[in-house]
Short mmCIF file of C-alpha atoms in Angstrom, two decimals:
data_model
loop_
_atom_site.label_atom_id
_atom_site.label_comp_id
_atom_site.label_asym_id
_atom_site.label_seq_id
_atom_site.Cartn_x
_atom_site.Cartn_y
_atom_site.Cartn_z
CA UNK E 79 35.21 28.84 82.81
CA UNK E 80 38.46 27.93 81.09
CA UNK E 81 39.66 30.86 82.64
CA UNK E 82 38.75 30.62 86.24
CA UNK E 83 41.69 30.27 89.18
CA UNK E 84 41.95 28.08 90.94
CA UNK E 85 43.04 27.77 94.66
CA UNK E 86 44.88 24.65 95.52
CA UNK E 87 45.29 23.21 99.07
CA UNK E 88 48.32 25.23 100.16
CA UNK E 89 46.47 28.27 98.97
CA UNK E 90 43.53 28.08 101.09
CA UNK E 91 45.33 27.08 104.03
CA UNK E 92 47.89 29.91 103.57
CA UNK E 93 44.89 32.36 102.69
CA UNK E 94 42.92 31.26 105.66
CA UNK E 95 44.98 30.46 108.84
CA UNK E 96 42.87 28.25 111.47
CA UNK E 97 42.63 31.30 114.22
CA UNK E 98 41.27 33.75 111.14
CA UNK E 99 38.91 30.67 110.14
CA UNK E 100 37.40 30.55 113.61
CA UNK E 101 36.85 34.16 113.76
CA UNK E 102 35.36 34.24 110.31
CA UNK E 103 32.62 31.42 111.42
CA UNK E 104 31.96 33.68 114.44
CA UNK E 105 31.50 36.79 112.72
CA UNK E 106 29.00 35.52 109.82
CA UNK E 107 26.92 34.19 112.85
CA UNK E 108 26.71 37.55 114.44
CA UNK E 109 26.20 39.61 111.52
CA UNK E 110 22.83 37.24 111.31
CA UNK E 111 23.63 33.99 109.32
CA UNK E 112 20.81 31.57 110.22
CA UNK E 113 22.55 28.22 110.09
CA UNK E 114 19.22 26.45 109.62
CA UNK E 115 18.52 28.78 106.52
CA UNK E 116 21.25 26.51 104.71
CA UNK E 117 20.03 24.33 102.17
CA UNK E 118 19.84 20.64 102.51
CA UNK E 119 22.52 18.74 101.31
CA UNK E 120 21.51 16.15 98.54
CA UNK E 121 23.34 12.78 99.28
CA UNK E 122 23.20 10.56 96.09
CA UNK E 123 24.29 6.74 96.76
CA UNK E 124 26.70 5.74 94.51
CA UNK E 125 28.15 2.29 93.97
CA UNK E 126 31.29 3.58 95.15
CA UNK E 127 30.03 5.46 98.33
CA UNK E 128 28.42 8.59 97.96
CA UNK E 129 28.00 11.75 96.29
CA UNK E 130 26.79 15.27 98.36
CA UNK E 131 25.84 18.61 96.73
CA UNK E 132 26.30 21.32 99.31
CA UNK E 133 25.25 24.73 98.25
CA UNK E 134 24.76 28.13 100.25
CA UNK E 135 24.57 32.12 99.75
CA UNK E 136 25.07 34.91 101.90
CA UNK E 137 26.39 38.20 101.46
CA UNK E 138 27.67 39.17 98.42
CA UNK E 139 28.68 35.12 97.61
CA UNK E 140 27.25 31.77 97.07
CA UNK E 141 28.97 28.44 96.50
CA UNK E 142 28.26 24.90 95.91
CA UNK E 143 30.72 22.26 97.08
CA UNK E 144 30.39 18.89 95.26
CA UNK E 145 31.92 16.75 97.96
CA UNK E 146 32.68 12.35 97.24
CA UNK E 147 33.06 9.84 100.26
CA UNK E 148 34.56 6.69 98.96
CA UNK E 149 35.39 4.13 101.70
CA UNK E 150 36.83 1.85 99.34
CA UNK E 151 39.31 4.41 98.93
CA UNK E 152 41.61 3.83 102.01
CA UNK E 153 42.63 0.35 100.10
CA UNK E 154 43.97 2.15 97.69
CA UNK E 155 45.92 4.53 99.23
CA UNK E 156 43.75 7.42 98.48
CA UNK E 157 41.89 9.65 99.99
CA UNK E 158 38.62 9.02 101.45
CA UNK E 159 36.58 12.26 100.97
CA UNK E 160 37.71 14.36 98.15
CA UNK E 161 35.73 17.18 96.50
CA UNK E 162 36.01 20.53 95.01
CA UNK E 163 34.52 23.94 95.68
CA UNK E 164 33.19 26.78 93.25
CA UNK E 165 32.25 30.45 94.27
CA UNK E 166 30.06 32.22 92.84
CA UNK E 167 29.24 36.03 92.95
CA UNK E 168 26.03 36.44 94.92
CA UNK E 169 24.30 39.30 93.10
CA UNK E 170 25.49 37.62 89.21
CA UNK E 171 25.68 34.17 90.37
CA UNK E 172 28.97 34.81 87.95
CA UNK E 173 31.72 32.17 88.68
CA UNK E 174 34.81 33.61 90.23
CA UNK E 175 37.16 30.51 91.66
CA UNK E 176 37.30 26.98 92.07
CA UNK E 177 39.19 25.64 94.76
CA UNK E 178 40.08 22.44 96.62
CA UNK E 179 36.87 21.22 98.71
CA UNK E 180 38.48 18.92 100.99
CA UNK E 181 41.24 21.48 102.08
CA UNK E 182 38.02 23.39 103.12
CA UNK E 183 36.85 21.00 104.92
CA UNK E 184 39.65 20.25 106.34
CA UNK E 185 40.18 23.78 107.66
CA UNK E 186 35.88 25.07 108.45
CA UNK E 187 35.13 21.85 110.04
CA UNK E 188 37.99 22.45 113.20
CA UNK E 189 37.23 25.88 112.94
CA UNK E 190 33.63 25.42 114.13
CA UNK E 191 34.33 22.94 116.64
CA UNK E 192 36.87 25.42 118.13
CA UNK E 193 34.41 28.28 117.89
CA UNK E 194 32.50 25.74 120.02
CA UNK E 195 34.41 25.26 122.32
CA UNK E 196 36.12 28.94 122.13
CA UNK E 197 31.99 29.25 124.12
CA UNK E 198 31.76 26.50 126.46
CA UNK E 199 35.21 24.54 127.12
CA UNK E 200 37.04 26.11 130.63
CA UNK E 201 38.93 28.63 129.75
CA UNK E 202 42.31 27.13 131.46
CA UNK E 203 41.14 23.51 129.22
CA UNK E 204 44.64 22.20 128.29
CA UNK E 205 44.22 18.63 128.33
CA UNK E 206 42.88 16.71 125.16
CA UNK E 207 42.21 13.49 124.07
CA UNK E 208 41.51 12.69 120.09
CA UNK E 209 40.09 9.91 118.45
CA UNK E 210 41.12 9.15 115.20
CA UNK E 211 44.40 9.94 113.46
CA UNK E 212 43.47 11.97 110.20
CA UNK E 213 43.57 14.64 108.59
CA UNK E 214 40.54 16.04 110.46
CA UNK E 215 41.74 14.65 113.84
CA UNK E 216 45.32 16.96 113.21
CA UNK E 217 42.97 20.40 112.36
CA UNK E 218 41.05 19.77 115.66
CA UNK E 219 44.81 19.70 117.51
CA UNK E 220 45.55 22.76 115.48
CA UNK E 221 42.34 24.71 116.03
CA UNK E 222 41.73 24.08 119.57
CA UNK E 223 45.47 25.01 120.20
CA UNK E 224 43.98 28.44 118.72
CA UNK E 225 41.09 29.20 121.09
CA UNK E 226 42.33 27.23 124.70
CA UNK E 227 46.00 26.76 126.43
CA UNK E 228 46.86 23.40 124.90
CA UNK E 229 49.02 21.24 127.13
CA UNK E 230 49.07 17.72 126.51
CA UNK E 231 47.25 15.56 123.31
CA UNK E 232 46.60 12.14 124.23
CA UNK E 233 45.94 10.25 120.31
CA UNK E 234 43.63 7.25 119.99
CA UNK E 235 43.39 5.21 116.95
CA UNK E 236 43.33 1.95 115.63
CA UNK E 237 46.93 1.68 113.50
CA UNK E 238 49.79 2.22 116.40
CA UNK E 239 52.01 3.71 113.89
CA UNK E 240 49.60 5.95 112.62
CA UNK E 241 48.79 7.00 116.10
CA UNK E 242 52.42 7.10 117.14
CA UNK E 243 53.47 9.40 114.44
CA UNK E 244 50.73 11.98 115.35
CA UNK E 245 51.50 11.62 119.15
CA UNK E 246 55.41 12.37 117.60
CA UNK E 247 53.36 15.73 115.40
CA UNK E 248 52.03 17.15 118.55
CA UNK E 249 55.41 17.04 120.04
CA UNK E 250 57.28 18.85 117.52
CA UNK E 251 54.46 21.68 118.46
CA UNK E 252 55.63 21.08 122.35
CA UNK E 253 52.91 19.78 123.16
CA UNK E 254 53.29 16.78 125.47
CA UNK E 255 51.38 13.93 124.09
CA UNK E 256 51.24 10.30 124.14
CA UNK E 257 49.55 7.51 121.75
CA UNK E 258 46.91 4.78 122.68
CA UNK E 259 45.78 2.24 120.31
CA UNK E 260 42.32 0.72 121.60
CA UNK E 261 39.18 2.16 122.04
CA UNK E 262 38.36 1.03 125.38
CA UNK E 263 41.29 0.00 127.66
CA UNK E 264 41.97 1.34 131.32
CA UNK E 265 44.36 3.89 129.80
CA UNK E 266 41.91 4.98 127.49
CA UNK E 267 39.30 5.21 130.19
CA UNK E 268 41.87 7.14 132.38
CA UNK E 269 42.35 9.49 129.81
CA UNK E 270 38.99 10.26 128.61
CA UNK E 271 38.02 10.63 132.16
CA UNK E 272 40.62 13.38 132.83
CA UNK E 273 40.14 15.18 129.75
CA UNK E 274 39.02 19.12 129.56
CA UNK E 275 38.41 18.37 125.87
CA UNK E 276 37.81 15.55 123.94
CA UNK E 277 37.53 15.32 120.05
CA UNK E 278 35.96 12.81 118.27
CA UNK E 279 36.95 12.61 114.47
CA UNK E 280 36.51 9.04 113.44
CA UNK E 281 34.15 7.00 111.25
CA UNK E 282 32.87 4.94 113.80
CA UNK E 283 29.49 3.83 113.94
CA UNK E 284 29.63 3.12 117.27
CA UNK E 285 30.25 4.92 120.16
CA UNK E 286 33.53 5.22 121.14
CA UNK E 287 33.66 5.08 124.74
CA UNK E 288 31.28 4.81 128.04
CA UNK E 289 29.44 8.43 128.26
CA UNK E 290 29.92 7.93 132.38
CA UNK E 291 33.56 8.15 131.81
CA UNK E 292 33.26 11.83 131.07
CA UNK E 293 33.90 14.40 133.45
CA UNK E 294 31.49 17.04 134.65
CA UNK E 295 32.56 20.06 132.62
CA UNK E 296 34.62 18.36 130.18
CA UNK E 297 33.57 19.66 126.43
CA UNK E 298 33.33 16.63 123.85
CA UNK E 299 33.08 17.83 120.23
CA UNK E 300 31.86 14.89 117.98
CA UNK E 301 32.20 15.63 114.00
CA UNK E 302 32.92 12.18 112.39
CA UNK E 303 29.25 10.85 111.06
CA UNK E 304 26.67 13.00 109.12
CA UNK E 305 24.29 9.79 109.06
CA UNK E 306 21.12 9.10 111.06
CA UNK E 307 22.09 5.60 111.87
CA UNK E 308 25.75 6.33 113.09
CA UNK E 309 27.30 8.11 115.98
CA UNK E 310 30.44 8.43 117.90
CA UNK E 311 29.03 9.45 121.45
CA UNK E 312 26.61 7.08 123.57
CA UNK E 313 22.91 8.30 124.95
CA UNK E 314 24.07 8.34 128.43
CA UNK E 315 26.73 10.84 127.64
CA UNK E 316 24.08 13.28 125.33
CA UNK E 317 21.44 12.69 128.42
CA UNK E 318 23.59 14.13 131.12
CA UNK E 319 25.15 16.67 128.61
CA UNK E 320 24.41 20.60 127.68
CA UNK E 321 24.04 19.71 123.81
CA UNK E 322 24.30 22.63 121.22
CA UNK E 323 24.29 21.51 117.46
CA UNK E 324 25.20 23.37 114.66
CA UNK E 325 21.79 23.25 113.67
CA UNK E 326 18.79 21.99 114.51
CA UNK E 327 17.18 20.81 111.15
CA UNK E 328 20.79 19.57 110.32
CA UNK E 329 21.19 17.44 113.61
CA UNK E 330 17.55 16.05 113.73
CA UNK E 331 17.96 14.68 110.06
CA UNK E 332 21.63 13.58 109.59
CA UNK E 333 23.06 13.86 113.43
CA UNK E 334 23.03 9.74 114.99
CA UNK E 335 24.06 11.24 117.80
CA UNK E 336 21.09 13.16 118.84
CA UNK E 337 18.61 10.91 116.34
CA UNK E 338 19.33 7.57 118.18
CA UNK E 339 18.97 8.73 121.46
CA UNK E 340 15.73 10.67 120.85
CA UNK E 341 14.55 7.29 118.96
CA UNK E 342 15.32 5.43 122.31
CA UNK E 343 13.60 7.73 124.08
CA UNK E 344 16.71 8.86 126.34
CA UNK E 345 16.36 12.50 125.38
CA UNK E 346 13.85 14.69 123.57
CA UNK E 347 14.13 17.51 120.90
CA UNK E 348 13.84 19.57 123.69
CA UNK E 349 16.87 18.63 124.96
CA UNK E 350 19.22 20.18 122.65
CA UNK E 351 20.34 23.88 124.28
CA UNK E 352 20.53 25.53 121.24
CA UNK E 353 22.60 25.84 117.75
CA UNK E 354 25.84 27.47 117.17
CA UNK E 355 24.19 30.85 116.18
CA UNK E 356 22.79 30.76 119.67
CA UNK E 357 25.85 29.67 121.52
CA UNK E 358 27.88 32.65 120.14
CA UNK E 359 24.96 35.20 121.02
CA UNK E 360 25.17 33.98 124.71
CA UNK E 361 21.33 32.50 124.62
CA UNK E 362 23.25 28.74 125.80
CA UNK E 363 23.79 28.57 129.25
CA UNK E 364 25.87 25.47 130.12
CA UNK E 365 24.84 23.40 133.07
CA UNK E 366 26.41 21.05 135.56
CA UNK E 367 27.53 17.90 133.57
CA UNK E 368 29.31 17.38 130.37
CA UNK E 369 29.24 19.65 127.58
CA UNK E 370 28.50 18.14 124.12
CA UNK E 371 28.91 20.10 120.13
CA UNK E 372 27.33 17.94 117.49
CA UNK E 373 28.89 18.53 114.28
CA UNK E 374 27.70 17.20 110.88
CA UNK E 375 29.26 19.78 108.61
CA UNK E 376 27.09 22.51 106.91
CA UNK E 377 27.46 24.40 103.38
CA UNK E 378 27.36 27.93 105.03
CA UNK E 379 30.84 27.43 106.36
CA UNK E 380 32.46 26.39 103.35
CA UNK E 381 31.08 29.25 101.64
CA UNK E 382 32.51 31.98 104.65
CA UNK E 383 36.03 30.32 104.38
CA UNK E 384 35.81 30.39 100.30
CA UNK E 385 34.45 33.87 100.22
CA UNK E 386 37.70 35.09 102.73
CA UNK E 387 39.81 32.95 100.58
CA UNK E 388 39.32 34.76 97.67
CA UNK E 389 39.18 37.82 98.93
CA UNK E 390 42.81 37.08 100.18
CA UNK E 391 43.90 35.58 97.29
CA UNK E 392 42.05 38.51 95.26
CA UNK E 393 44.11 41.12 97.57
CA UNK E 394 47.27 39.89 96.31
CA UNK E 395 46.59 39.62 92.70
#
């Protein structure tokens, strides 16, 4: 092990660009990855927050990524979720590279909300509204500039300056963009309600905003909570909405999203349209309203964006 490289941050995201992510994600699911074939993640409770275990094989790799989420940690100046990643050869199970977790996730988790809404967002979709002002919040700008005509980024988050320097970020791009700072003003109402996509990468709770203010044919991707009990979007919004998940043991377990709705009886299982492995194979048909991707972040990805990682970083060694 002493021996084994290791592929910081800059390496993965200079190994793994965000439009070569998204196509990776879509090509795994076509070649016949079953994302409800993915282990379940063990989440350990920790005094600290909370330990998760997420491990996955297909191909010729597998890989575990031992992932932390310590909300103390914003106090401190540090980061909230950090983790690490090891690959593993699938036929050995030898060890072949370590790497930094978090700039996975940090690149997979965009990557499948764009591949989302690469399926169902209008293809002309330019306008977008964010919630939250992290680093997942920036890769959603990024990724979604990668799979629709990006025009303008409305930002919404709870520190002005924090929301002000990302609104200044997705001008340097030339982008327009602007900044809002509450969750539920008439400005933020105005420009939820004419958004083509909204992203939702916070770690709210609570939903964000009223699910009526959502156009029909707008595409909402919500990735922020993998907990039963919290959720970003309200049951209105997920009732009048063409819902595909990444998958459907994932989002019945850890999803609040779908879980508290179907608890309050505003929607049933049958409900959901399908997973992501469906969406890309064309079995989701998208109806009249709203269209809703329910994210909770899944081990197969990381292990698609390690494996091409490697392979990159192999290619030049």
């Amino acid at each position: 092990m002493s021996g084994l490289p290791y592929l910081d941050a800059a390496a993965v995201a200079r190994l793994v660009p965000a439009a070569r992510a998204v196509q990776l994600l879509e090509d795994a699911l076509r070649a016949g990855l079953d994302p409800d074939e993915t282990p379940r993640r063990p989440v350990v409770e920790l005094p600290a927050g909370q330990l998760l275990l997420m491990p996955a094989a297909f191909g010729r790799y597998a890989g575990v990524k031992a992932a932390t989420v310590a909300p103390g940690n914003a106090a401190r100046g540090l980061p909230r979720i950090q983790g690490t990643y090891l690959l593993y050869d699938g036929e050995t199970l030898a060890p072949l590279a370590a790497m930094d977790g978090i700039a996975l996730t940090s690149l997979r988790t965009p990557a499948v909300s764009a591949l989302a809404a690469r399926h169902l967002a209008d293809p002309g979709a330019g306008d977008l509204v964010v919630f939250g002002t992290g680093p997942q919040a920036w890769g959603h700008v990024l990724a979604f500039g990668e799979v629709r005509p990006l025009r303008r980024v409305t930002v919404v988050g709870r520190d002005p300056a924090r929301a002000e320097d990302f609104a200044a970020r997705c001008a340097a791009l030339g982008l327009e963009a602007g900044a809002l700072t509450a969750r539920v003003t008439d400005e933020v109402a105005e420009a939820v309600g004419g958004a083509d996509l909204i992203a939702c990468c916070t770690t709210a709770r609570e939903p964000l905003f009223p699910g009526g203010l959502v156009r029909d044919g707008a595409t909402v991707v919500a990735i922020g909570s993998h907990e039963p009990d919290a959720r970003e979007l309200d049951g209105d919004l997920m009732a009048r909405s063409t819902v595909v998940v990444e998958a459907r043991t994932a989002a019945l377990a850890e999803a609040g999203d779908v879980v508290i709705p179907i608890s309050h009886g505003t929607i049933t299982t049958h409900h959901l349209a399908g997973d992501l492995a469906d969406l890309v194979a064309g079995r989701v048909a998208a109806g009249a309203g709203p269209r809703v991707f329910k994210g909770t972040g899944m081990a197969w990805e990381d292990l698609v964006v390690a494996a091409a990682a490697y392979e990159a970083w192999h290619g030049e060694t």
